[in-house]
Amino acid sequence: MALGVFVTMDAWRDMLHIAMVDEEQSHALLVPIVAAGLLWVRRERLRKFVVTATWAGPAFVALGWALNRLGDSHNILSLWHFGAIVVVVGGFLTVAGGGFLVRFLPVFAMLLFLVPVPGRIRQEIAVPLQAETAHRTQQVLETLGVTVDRVGNMLRINQQDVVIAEDCNGLRMVFALVMVSFAFAYSVPLRNWVRVLIVLASPVTAIAFNVLRLVPTVWAFGFFPADVASAMHDAGGWVMLPCAFFSLLGLMRLLRWAQIPITPFILTYGA
């Protein structure tokens, strides 16, 4: 594994740099912690696990190296980064065996969140997301009796222009909440359809709570000094993510209240 990191060091260094400087990619810094948590809650599977060396590990190393070189030669950064991760995973599986991958598949799937989302994909998501967020924010404010005009992703309130820019379009919250929701779904015994529901609901939940965050923020920009509104904007970013996550817990309670079976018949972490 150390050799795998060494030979793909440039890709690992680039992933770390992106996570440190790009707020929309900062969730990658939590991936090792979350992956370790998923491994811990599944630790019972290690009791009967027998380490068996197989060719799965070398195959992963070869595949990862090919993807890494392909991404480097064709300037496809996502392949370059993903290949580096597969090389290191292959190094581990060379000793542990392919059975470990099967038993702890969610742990390895979590490593996909290390790969920075390509800029083109982010733009395709961010541009319509900004306009939709501005539209929904306007609707909520007008429902509350506040007059708001909108042009694209710019809102005009009390003669003040407020632009729904990249730092408040909710994209960062979407990526982070999808990762946390995935970890939650696979850290407790749930039926597979409930796990899929939680992961699919996380982007919608993040967007909805981002709109709730922007409603008081836009109102503050229209009626209070800019520094006060900016402080409210920053504070709202910290508050909304845990609120969105707890809403997913509320969804599970609602399903239980409706007597919809959400847990497997045998409550084991291996379900």
C-alpha positions as protocol buffer text, in pm:
chain_id: "A"
residue {
  index: 1
  type: MET
  ca { x: 0 y: 0 z: 0 }
}
residue {
  index: 2
  type: ALA
  ca { x: 284 y: 239 z: 85 }
}
residue {
  index: 3
  type: LEU
  ca { x: 446 y: 158 z: -249 }
}
residue {
  index: 4
  type: GLY
  ca { x: 114 y: 224 z: -422 }
}
residue {
  index: 5
  type: VAL
  ca { x: 92 y: 567 z: -261 }
}
residue {
  index: 6
  type: PHE
  ca { x: 453 y: 636 z: -352 }
}
residue {
  index: 7
  type: VAL
  ca { x: 418 y: 559 z: -723 }
}
residue {
  index: 8
  type: THR
  ca { x: 96 y: 762 z: -747 }
}
residue {
  index: 9
  type: MET
  ca { x: 207 y: 1036 z: -509 }
}
residue {
  index: 10
  type: ASP
  ca { x: 127 y: 1320 z: -750 }
}
residue {
  index: 11
  type: ALA
  ca { x: -239 y: 1216 z: -768 }
}
residue {
  index: 12
  type: TRP
  ca { x: -269 y: 1181 z: -389 }
}
residue {
  index: 13
  type: ARG
  ca { x: -102 y: 1516 z: -337 }
}
residue {
  index: 14
  type: ASP
  ca { x: -341 y: 1676 z: -586 }
}
residue {
  index: 15
  type: MET
  ca { x: -647 y: 1527 z: -415 }
}
residue {
  index: 16
  type: LEU
  ca { x: -529 y: 1660 z: -80 }
}
residue {
  index: 17
  type: HIS
  ca { x: -461 y: 2005 z: -226 }
}
residue {
  index: 18
  type: ILE
  ca { x: -807 y: 2025 z: -384 }
}
residue {
  index: 19
  type: ALA
  ca { x: -976 y: 1919 z: -61 }
}
residue {
  index: 20
  type: MET
  ca { x: -782 y: 2184 z: 132 }
}
residue {
  index: 21
  type: VAL
  ca { x: -846 y: 2481 z: -99 }
}
residue {
  index: 22
  type: ASP
  ca { x: -1187 y: 2403 z: -256 }
}
residue {
  index: 23
  type: GLU
  ca { x: -1475 y: 2426 z: -8 }
}
residue {
  index: 24
  type: GLU
  ca { x: -1704 y: 2223 z: -234 }
}
residue {
  index: 25
  type: GLN
  ca { x: -1453 y: 1935 z: -217 }
}
residue {
  index: 26
  type: SER
  ca { x: -1365 y: 1969 z: 152 }
}
residue {
  index: 27
  type: HIS
  ca { x: -1585 y: 1673 z: 244 }
}
residue {
  index: 28
  type: ALA
  ca { x: -1301 y: 1451 z: 116 }
}
residue {
  index: 29
  type: LEU
  ca { x: -1107 y: 1531 z: 433 }
}
residue {
  index: 30
  type: LEU
  ca { x: -1367 y: 1338 z: 632 }
}
residue {
  index: 31
  type: VAL
  ca { x: -1357 y: 1027 z: 413 }
}
residue {
  index: 32
  type: PRO
  ca { x: -1082 y: 841 z: 609 }
}
residue {
  index: 33
  type: ILE
  ca { x: -1269 y: 903 z: 937 }
}
residue {
  index: 34
  type: VAL
  ca { x: -1606 y: 796 z: 797 }
}
residue {
  index: 35
  type: ALA
  ca { x: -1456 y: 489 z: 629 }
}
residue {
  index: 36
  type: ALA
  ca { x: -1290 y: 390 z: 957 }
}
residue {
  index: 37
  type: GLY
  ca { x: -1629 y: 428 z: 1129 }
}
residue {
  index: 38
  type: LEU
  ca { x: -1795 y: 199 z: 875 }
}
residue {
  index: 39
  type: LEU
  ca { x: -1519 y: -55 z: 930 }
}
residue {
  index: 40
  type: TRP
  ca { x: -1566 y: -35 z: 1306 }
}
residue {
  index: 41
  type: VAL
  ca { x: -1943 y: -98 z: 1302 }
}
residue {
  index: 42
  type: ARG
  ca { x: -1881 y: -398 z: 1076 }
}
residue {
  index: 43
  type: ARG
  ca { x: -1597 y: -536 z: 1290 }
}
residue {
  index: 44
  type: GLU
  ca { x: -1799 y: -848 z: 1379 }
}
residue {
  index: 45
  type: ARG
  ca { x: -1734 y: -969 z: 1026 }
}
residue {
  index: 46
  type: LEU
  ca { x: -1364 y: -997 z: 1106 }
}
residue {
  index: 47
  type: ARG
  ca { x: -1415 y: -1275 z: 1361 }
}
residue {
  index: 48
  type: LYS
  ca { x: -1475 y: -1546 z: 1104 }
}
residue {
  index: 49
  type: PHE
  ca { x: -1274 y: -1389 z: 827 }
}
residue {
  index: 50
  type: VAL
  ca { x: -973 y: -1588 z: 709 }
}
residue {
  index: 51
  type: VAL
  ca { x: -702 y: -1399 z: 521 }
}
residue {
  index: 52
  type: THR
  ca { x: -656 y: -1567 z: 186 }
}
residue {
  index: 53
  type: ALA
  ca { x: -417 y: -1430 z: -71 }
}
residue {
  index: 54
  type: THR
  ca { x: -577 y: -1420 z: -417 }
}
residue {
  index: 55
  type: TRP
  ca { x: -510 y: -1266 z: -754 }
}
residue {
  index: 56
  type: ALA
  ca { x: -780 y: -1005 z: -692 }
}
residue {
  index: 57
  type: GLY
  ca { x: -526 y: -772 z: -536 }
}
residue {
  index: 58
  type: PRO
  ca { x: -273 y: -774 z: -821 }
}
residue {
  index: 59
  type: ALA
  ca { x: -561 y: -739 z: -1066 }
}
residue {
  index: 60
  type: PHE
  ca { x: -676 y: -426 z: -885 }
}
residue {
  index: 61
  type: VAL
  ca { x: -322 y: -290 z: -885 }
}
residue {
  index: 62
  type: ALA
  ca { x: -293 y: -346 z: -1260 }
}
residue {
  index: 63
  type: LEU
  ca { x: -637 y: -193 z: -1325 }
}
residue {
  index: 64
  type: GLY
  ca { x: -564 y: 107 z: -1105 }
}
residue {
  index: 65
  type: TRP
  ca { x: -228 y: 167 z: -1267 }
}
residue {
  index: 66
  type: ALA
  ca { x: -384 y: 150 z: -1614 }
}
residue {
  index: 67
  type: LEU
  ca { x: -657 y: 398 z: -1515 }
}
residue {
  index: 68
  type: ASN
  ca { x: -403 y: 627 z: -1353 }
}
residue {
  index: 69
  type: ARG
  ca { x: -179 y: 630 z: -1661 }
}
residue {
  index: 70
  type: LEU
  ca { x: -477 y: 669 z: -1895 }
}
residue {
  index: 71
  type: GLY
  ca { x: -606 y: 964 z: -1697 }
}
residue {
  index: 72
  type: ASP
  ca { x: -262 y: 1122 z: -1691 }
}
residue {
  index: 73
  type: SER
  ca { x: -199 y: 1081 z: -2063 }
}
residue {
  index: 74
  type: HIS
  ca { x: -545 y: 1208 z: -2167 }
}
residue {
  index: 75
  type: ASN
  ca { x: -572 y: 1472 z: -1892 }
}
residue {
  index: 76
  type: ILE
  ca { x: -878 y: 1306 z: -1737 }
}
residue {
  index: 77
  type: LEU
  ca { x: -827 y: 1399 z: -1373 }
}
residue {
  index: 78
  type: SER
  ca { x: -1106 y: 1183 z: -1235 }
}
residue {
  index: 79
  type: LEU
  ca { x: -947 y: 870 z: -1386 }
}
residue {
  index: 80
  type: TRP
  ca { x: -604 y: 983 z: -1267 }
}
residue {
  index: 81
  type: HIS
  ca { x: -728 y: 1020 z: -909 }
}
residue {
  index: 82
  type: PHE
  ca { x: -949 y: 710 z: -913 }
}
residue {
  index: 83
  type: GLY
  ca { x: -668 y: 497 z: -1049 }
}
residue {
  index: 84
  type: ALA
  ca { x: -441 y: 601 z: -763 }
}
residue {
  index: 85
  type: ILE
  ca { x: -705 y: 491 z: -511 }
}
residue {
  index: 86
  type: VAL
  ca { x: -755 y: 155 z: -686 }
}
residue {
  index: 87
  type: VAL
  ca { x: -378 y: 92 z: -682 }
}
residue {
  index: 88
  type: VAL
  ca { x: -364 y: 135 z: -303 }
}
residue {
  index: 89
  type: VAL
  ca { x: -677 y: -75 z: -251 }
}
residue {
  index: 90
  type: GLY
  ca { x: -521 y: -345 z: -469 }
}
residue {
  index: 91
  type: GLY
  ca { x: -211 y: -342 z: -251 }
}
residue {
  index: 92
  type: PHE
  ca { x: -426 y: -411 z: 53 }
}
residue {
  index: 93
  type: LEU
  ca { x: -632 y: -682 z: -120 }
}
residue {
  index: 94
  type: THR
  ca { x: -311 y: -856 z: -233 }
}
residue {
  index: 95
  type: VAL
  ca { x: -261 y: -957 z: 130 }
}
residue {
  index: 96
  type: ALA
  ca { x: -618 y: -961 z: 263 }
}
residue {
  index: 97
  type: GLY
  ca { x: -780 y: -1127 z: -38 }
}
residue {
  index: 98
  type: GLY
  ca { x: -1087 y: -1049 z: -244 }
}
residue {
  index: 99
  type: GLY
  ca { x: -1316 y: -1180 z: 29 }
}
residue {
  index: 100
  type: PHE
  ca { x: -1235 y: -875 z: 237 }
}
residue {
  index: 101
  type: LEU
  ca { x: -1366 y: -652 z: -43 }
}
residue {
  index: 102
  type: VAL
  ca { x: -1696 y: -843 z: -49 }
}
residue {
  index: 103
  type: ARG
  ca { x: -1742 y: -832 z: 328 }
}
residue {
  index: 104
  type: PHE
  ca { x: -1660 y: -462 z: 358 }
}
residue {
  index: 105
  type: LEU
  ca { x: -1781 y: -327 z: 25 }
}
residue {
  index: 106
  type: PRO
  ca { x: -1942 y: -10 z: 175 }
}
residue {
  index: 107
  type: VAL
  ca { x: -1605 y: 83 z: 329 }
}
residue {
  index: 108
  type: PHE
  ca { x: -1435 y: 69 z: -9 }
}
residue {
  index: 109
  type: ALA
  ca { x: -1728 y: 244 z: -177 }
}
residue {
  index: 110
  type: MET
  ca { x: -1679 y: 534 z: 65 }
}
residue {
  index: 111
  type: LEU
  ca { x: -1333 y: 589 z: -86 }
}
residue {
  index: 112
  type: LEU
  ca { x: -1502 y: 708 z: -406 }
}
residue {
  index: 113
  type: PHE
  ca { x: -1578 y: 1033 z: -224 }
}
residue {
  index: 114
  type: LEU
  ca { x: -1203 y: 1102 z: -229 }
}
residue {
  index: 115
  type: VAL
  ca { x: -1221 y: 1163 z: -604 }
}
residue {
  index: 116
  type: PRO
  ca { x: -1280 y: 1536 z: -673 }
}
residue {
  index: 117
  type: VAL
  ca { x: -1591 y: 1599 z: -880 }
}
residue {
  index: 118
  type: PRO
  ca { x: -1482 y: 1717 z: -1228 }
}
residue {
  index: 119
  type: GLY
  ca { x: -1533 y: 2087 z: -1293 }
}
residue {
  index: 120
  type: ARG
  ca { x: -1753 y: 2027 z: -1596 }
}
residue {
  index: 121
  type: ILE
  ca { x: -1994 y: 1814 z: -1397 }
}
residue {
  index: 122
  type: ARG
  ca { x: -1994 y: 2062 z: -1112 }
}
residue {
  index: 123
  type: GLN
  ca { x: -2082 y: 2345 z: -1351 }
}
residue {
  index: 124
  type: GLU
  ca { x: -2363 y: 2143 z: -1507 }
}
residue {
  index: 125
  type: ILE
  ca { x: -2506 y: 2094 z: -1159 }
}
residue {
  index: 126
  type: ALA
  ca { x: -2424 y: 2435 z: -1011 }
}
residue {
  index: 127
  type: VAL
  ca { x: -2567 y: 2663 z: -1283 }
}
residue {
  index: 128
  type: PRO
  ca { x: -2925 y: 2526 z: -1278 }
}
residue {
  index: 129
  type: LEU
  ca { x: -2898 y: 2476 z: -903 }
}
residue {
  index: 130
  type: GLN
  ca { x: -2827 y: 2847 z: -850 }
}
residue {
  index: 131
  type: ALA
  ca { x: -3128 y: 2951 z: -1059 }
}
residue {
  index: 132
  type: GLU
  ca { x: -3357 y: 2698 z: -892 }
}
residue {
  index: 133
  type: THR
  ca { x: -3239 y: 2797 z: -544 }
}
residue {
  index: 134
  type: ALA
  ca { x: -3302 y: 3164 z: -620 }
}
residue {
  index: 135
  type: HIS
  ca { x: -3648 y: 3082 z: -754 }
}
residue {
  index: 136
  type: ARG
  ca { x: -3748 y: 2878 z: -449 }
}
residue {
  index: 137
  type: THR
  ca { x: -3607 y: 3139 z: -212 }
}
residue {
  index: 138
  type: GLN
  ca { x: -3815 y: 3406 z: -385 }
}
residue {
  index: 139
  type: GLN
  ca { x: -4128 y: 3192 z: -354 }
}
residue {
  index: 140
  type: VAL
  ca { x: -4080 y: 3138 z: 18 }
}
residue {
  index: 141
  type: LEU
  ca { x: -4011 y: 3506 z: 86 }
}
residue {
  index: 142
  type: GLU
  ca { x: -4318 y: 3615 z: -113 }
}
residue {
  index: 143
  type: THR
  ca { x: -4527 y: 3359 z: 76 }
}
residue {
  index: 144
  type: LEU
  ca { x: -4408 y: 3530 z: 395 }
}
residue {
  index: 145
  type: GLY
  ca { x: -4518 y: 3866 z: 256 }
}
residue {
  index: 146
  type: VAL
  ca { x: -4177 y: 4001 z: 151 }
}
residue {
  index: 147
  type: THR
  ca { x: -4158 y: 4166 z: -191 }
}
residue {
  index: 148
  type: VAL
  ca { x: -3873 y: 4017 z: -394 }
}
residue {
  index: 149
  type: ASP
  ca { x: -3785 y: 4058 z: -760 }
}
residue {
  index: 150
  type: ARG
  ca { x: -3572 y: 3801 z: -941 }
}
residue {
  index: 151
  type: VAL
  ca { x: -3357 y: 3813 z: -1252 }
}
residue {
  index: 152
  type: GLY
  ca { x: -3186 y: 3479 z: -1310 }
}
residue {
  index: 153
  type: ASN
  ca { x: -3004 y: 3398 z: -988 }
}
residue {
  index: 154
  type: MET
  ca { x: -3016 y: 3756 z: -855 }
}
residue {
  index: 155
  type: LEU
  ca { x: -3278 y: 3863 z: -602 }
}
residue {
  index: 156
  type: ARG
  ca { x: -3369 y: 4226 z: -537 }
}
residue {
  index: 157
  type: ILE
  ca { x: -3510 y: 4303 z: -193 }
}
residue {
  index: 158
  type: ASN
  ca { x: -3560 y: 4649 z: -42 }
}
residue {
  index: 159
  type: GLN
  ca { x: -3351 y: 4801 z: -326 }
}
residue {
  index: 160
  type: GLN
  ca { x: -3063 y: 4566 z: -248 }
}
residue {
  index: 161
  type: ASP
  ca { x: -2930 y: 4311 z: -497 }
}
residue {
  index: 162
  type: VAL
  ca { x: -2843 y: 3968 z: -360 }
}
residue {
  index: 163
  type: VAL
  ca { x: -2677 y: 3721 z: -595 }
}
residue {
  index: 164
  type: ILE
  ca { x: -2712 y: 3348 z: -531 }
}
residue {
  index: 165
  type: ALA
  ca { x: -2352 y: 3265 z: -620 }
}
residue {
  index: 166
  type: GLU
  ca { x: -2149 y: 2943 z: -609 }
}
residue {
  index: 167
  type: ASP
  ca { x: -2076 y: 2967 z: -237 }
}
residue {
  index: 168
  type: CYS
  ca { x: -2446 y: 2957 z: -147 }
}
residue {
  index: 169
  type: ASN
  ca { x: -2604 y: 2739 z: -415 }
}
residue {
  index: 170
  type: GLY
  ca { x: -2602 y: 2436 z: -182 }
}
residue {
  index: 171
  type: LEU
  ca { x: -2364 y: 2224 z: -389 }
}
residue {
  index: 172
  type: ARG
  ca { x: -2118 y: 2184 z: -103 }
}
residue {
  index: 173
  type: MET
  ca { x: -2399 y: 2075 z: 128 }
}
residue {
  index: 174
  type: VAL
  ca { x: -2523 y: 1823 z: -130 }
}
residue {
  index: 175
  type: PHE
  ca { x: -2188 y: 1645 z: -161 }
}
residue {
  index: 176
  type: ALA
  ca { x: -2130 y: 1638 z: 215 }
}
residue {
  index: 177
  type: LEU
  ca { x: -2479 y: 1518 z: 302 }
}
residue {
  index: 178
  type: VAL
  ca { x: -2474 y: 1242 z: 39 }
}
residue {
  index: 179
  type: MET
  ca { x: -2150 y: 1114 z: 193 }
}
residue {
  index: 180
  type: VAL
  ca { x: -2282 y: 1128 z: 550 }
}
residue {
  index: 181
  type: SER
  ca { x: -2615 y: 973 z: 447 }
}
residue {
  index: 182
  type: PHE
  ca { x: -2435 y: 688 z: 274 }
}
residue {
  index: 183
  type: ALA
  ca { x: -2231 y: 626 z: 588 }
}
residue {
  index: 184
  type: PHE
  ca { x: -2542 y: 632 z: 807 }
}
residue {
  index: 185
  type: ALA
  ca { x: -2737 y: 401 z: 576 }
}
residue {
  index: 186
  type: TYR
  ca { x: -2464 y: 136 z: 589 }
}
residue {
  index: 187
  type: SER
  ca { x: -2377 y: 169 z: 957 }
}
residue {
  index: 188
  type: VAL
  ca { x: -2712 y: 48 z: 1091 }
}
residue {
  index: 189
  type: PRO
  ca { x: -2917 y: -262 z: 997 }
}
residue {
  index: 190
  type: LEU
  ca { x: -3167 y: -147 z: 734 }
}
residue {
  index: 191
  type: ARG
  ca { x: -3343 y: -297 z: 437 }
}
residue {
  index: 192
  type: ASN
  ca { x: -3170 y: -221 z: 111 }
}
residue {
  index: 193
  type: TRP
  ca { x: -3461 y: -14 z: -22 }
}
residue {
  index: 194
  type: VAL
  ca { x: -3444 y: 207 z: 288 }
}
residue {
  index: 195
  type: ARG
  ca { x: -3072 y: 260 z: 234 }
}
residue {
  index: 196
  type: VAL
  ca { x: -3135 y: 362 z: -126 }
}
residue {
  index: 197
  type: LEU
  ca { x: -3415 y: 594 z: -11 }
}
residue {
  index: 198
  type: ILE
  ca { x: -3188 y: 766 z: 242 }
}
residue {
  index: 199
  type: VAL
  ca { x: -2911 y: 823 z: -12 }
}
residue {
  index: 200
  type: LEU
  ca { x: -3152 y: 944 z: -282 }
}
residue {
  index: 201
  type: ALA
  ca { x: -3330 y: 1176 z: -38 }
}
residue {
  index: 202
  type: SER
  ca { x: -3010 y: 1344 z: 79 }
}
residue {
  index: 203
  type: PRO
  ca { x: -2962 y: 1580 z: -221 }
}
residue {
  index: 204
  type: VAL
  ca { x: -3326 y: 1691 z: -207 }
}
residue {
  index: 205
  type: THR
  ca { x: -3297 y: 1742 z: 167 }
}
residue {
  index: 206
  type: ALA
  ca { x: -2977 y: 1943 z: 129 }
}
residue {
  index: 207
  type: ILE
  ca { x: -3133 y: 2171 z: -133 }
}
residue {
  index: 208
  type: ALA
  ca { x: -3448 y: 2224 z: 74 }
}
residue {
  index: 209
  type: PHE
  ca { x: -3250 y: 2319 z: 384 }
}
residue {
  index: 210
  type: ASN
  ca { x: -3023 y: 2544 z: 180 }
}
residue {
  index: 211
  type: VAL
  ca { x: -3333 y: 2737 z: 70 }
}
residue {
  index: 212
  type: LEU
  ca { x: -3439 y: 2766 z: 435 }
}
residue {
  index: 213
  type: ARG
  ca { x: -3092 y: 2898 z: 511 }
}
residue {
  index: 214
  type: LEU
  ca { x: -3110 y: 3158 z: 232 }
}
residue {
  index: 215
  type: VAL
  ca { x: -3453 y: 3294 z: 325 }
}
residue {
  index: 216
  type: PRO
  ca { x: -3336 y: 3476 z: 643 }
}
residue {
  index: 217
  type: THR
  ca { x: -3000 y: 3551 z: 479 }
}
residue {
  index: 218
  type: VAL
  ca { x: -3154 y: 3730 z: 180 }
}
residue {
  index: 219
  type: TRP
  ca { x: -3393 y: 3913 z: 412 }
}
residue {
  index: 220
  type: ALA
  ca { x: -3099 y: 4021 z: 628 }
}
residue {
  index: 221
  type: PHE
  ca { x: -2910 y: 4155 z: 326 }
}
residue {
  index: 222
  type: GLY
  ca { x: -3214 y: 4367 z: 242 }
}
residue {
  index: 223
  type: PHE
  ca { x: -3273 y: 4517 z: 586 }
}
residue {
  index: 224
  type: PHE
  ca { x: -2948 y: 4489 z: 784 }
}
residue {
  index: 225
  type: PRO
  ca { x: -2582 y: 4587 z: 734 }
}
residue {
  index: 226
  type: ALA
  ca { x: -2381 y: 4360 z: 506 }
}
residue {
  index: 227
  type: ASP
  ca { x: -2154 y: 4233 z: 785 }
}
residue {
  index: 228
  type: VAL
  ca { x: -2453 y: 4116 z: 989 }
}
residue {
  index: 229
  type: ALA
  ca { x: -2604 y: 3941 z: 687 }
}
residue {
  index: 230
  type: SER
  ca { x: -2270 y: 3778 z: 602 }
}
residue {
  index: 231
  type: ALA
  ca { x: -2237 y: 3647 z: 956 }
}
residue {
  index: 232
  type: MET
  ca { x: -2588 y: 3502 z: 932 }
}
residue {
  index: 233
  type: HIS
  ca { x: -2495 y: 3342 z: 599 }
}
residue {
  index: 234
  type: ASP
  ca { x: -2187 y: 3174 z: 747 }
}
residue {
  index: 235
  type: ALA
  ca { x: -2366 y: 3060 z: 1062 }
}
residue {
  index: 236
  type: GLY
  ca { x: -2650 y: 2918 z: 858 }
}
residue {
  index: 237
  type: GLY
  ca { x: -2408 y: 2702 z: 662 }
}
residue {
  index: 238
  type: TRP
  ca { x: -2292 y: 2530 z: 982 }
}
residue {
  index: 239
  type: VAL
  ca { x: -2644 y: 2488 z: 1121 }
}
residue {
  index: 240
  type: MET
  ca { x: -2824 y: 2357 z: 815 }
}
residue {
  index: 241
  type: LEU
  ca { x: -2609 y: 2051 z: 750 }
}
residue {
  index: 242
  type: PRO
  ca { x: -2679 y: 1883 z: 1087 }
}
residue {
  index: 243
  type: CYS
  ca { x: -3044 y: 1990 z: 1056 }
}
residue {
  index: 244
  type: ALA
  ca { x: -3066 y: 1823 z: 717 }
}
residue {
  index: 245
  type: PHE
  ca { x: -2906 y: 1507 z: 856 }
}
residue {
  index: 246
  type: PHE
  ca { x: -3145 y: 1493 z: 1151 }
}
residue {
  index: 247
  type: SER
  ca { x: -3434 y: 1529 z: 909 }
}
residue {
  index: 248
  type: LEU
  ca { x: -3324 y: 1198 z: 758 }
}
residue {
  index: 249
  type: LEU
  ca { x: -3346 y: 1045 z: 1104 }
}
residue {
  index: 250
  type: GLY
  ca { x: -3694 y: 1192 z: 1126 }
}
residue {
  index: 251
  type: LEU
  ca { x: -3780 y: 1019 z: 798 }
}
residue {
  index: 252
  type: MET
  ca { x: -3686 y: 686 z: 953 }
}
residue {
  index: 253
  type: ARG
  ca { x: -3901 y: 757 z: 1258 }
}
residue {
  index: 254
  type: LEU
  ca { x: -4189 y: 847 z: 1027 }
}
residue {
  index: 255
  type: LEU
  ca { x: -4153 y: 515 z: 845 }
}
residue {
  index: 256
  type: ARG
  ca { x: -4150 y: 330 z: 1177 }
}
residue {
  index: 257
  type: TRP
  ca { x: -4456 y: 524 z: 1294 }
}
residue {
  index: 258
  type: ALA
  ca { x: -4633 y: 421 z: 974 }
}
residue {
  index: 259
  type: GLN
  ca { x: -4538 y: 61 z: 1062 }
}
residue {
  index: 260
  type: ILE
  ca { x: -4341 y: 21 z: 742 }
}
residue {
  index: 261
  type: PRO
  ca { x: -4070 y: -246 z: 793 }
}
residue {
  index: 262
  type: ILE
  ca { x: -3732 y: -82 z: 748 }
}
residue {
  index: 263
  type: THR
  ca { x: -3503 y: -331 z: 922 }
}
residue {
  index: 264
  type: PRO
  ca { x: -3418 y: -685 z: 809 }
}
residue {
  index: 265
  type: PHE
  ca { x: -3573 y: -977 z: 992 }
}
residue {
  index: 266
  type: ILE
  ca { x: -3230 y: -1074 z: 1131 }
}
residue {
  index: 267
  type: LEU
  ca { x: -3074 y: -766 z: 1289 }
}
residue {
  index: 268
  type: THR
  ca { x: -2709 y: -805 z: 1205 }
}
residue {
  index: 269
  type: TYR
  ca { x: -2460 y: -563 z: 1062 }
}
residue {
  index: 270
  type: GLY
  ca { x: -2402 y: -816 z: 790 }
}
residue {
  index: 271
  type: ALA
  ca { x: -2751 y: -758 z: 649 }
}
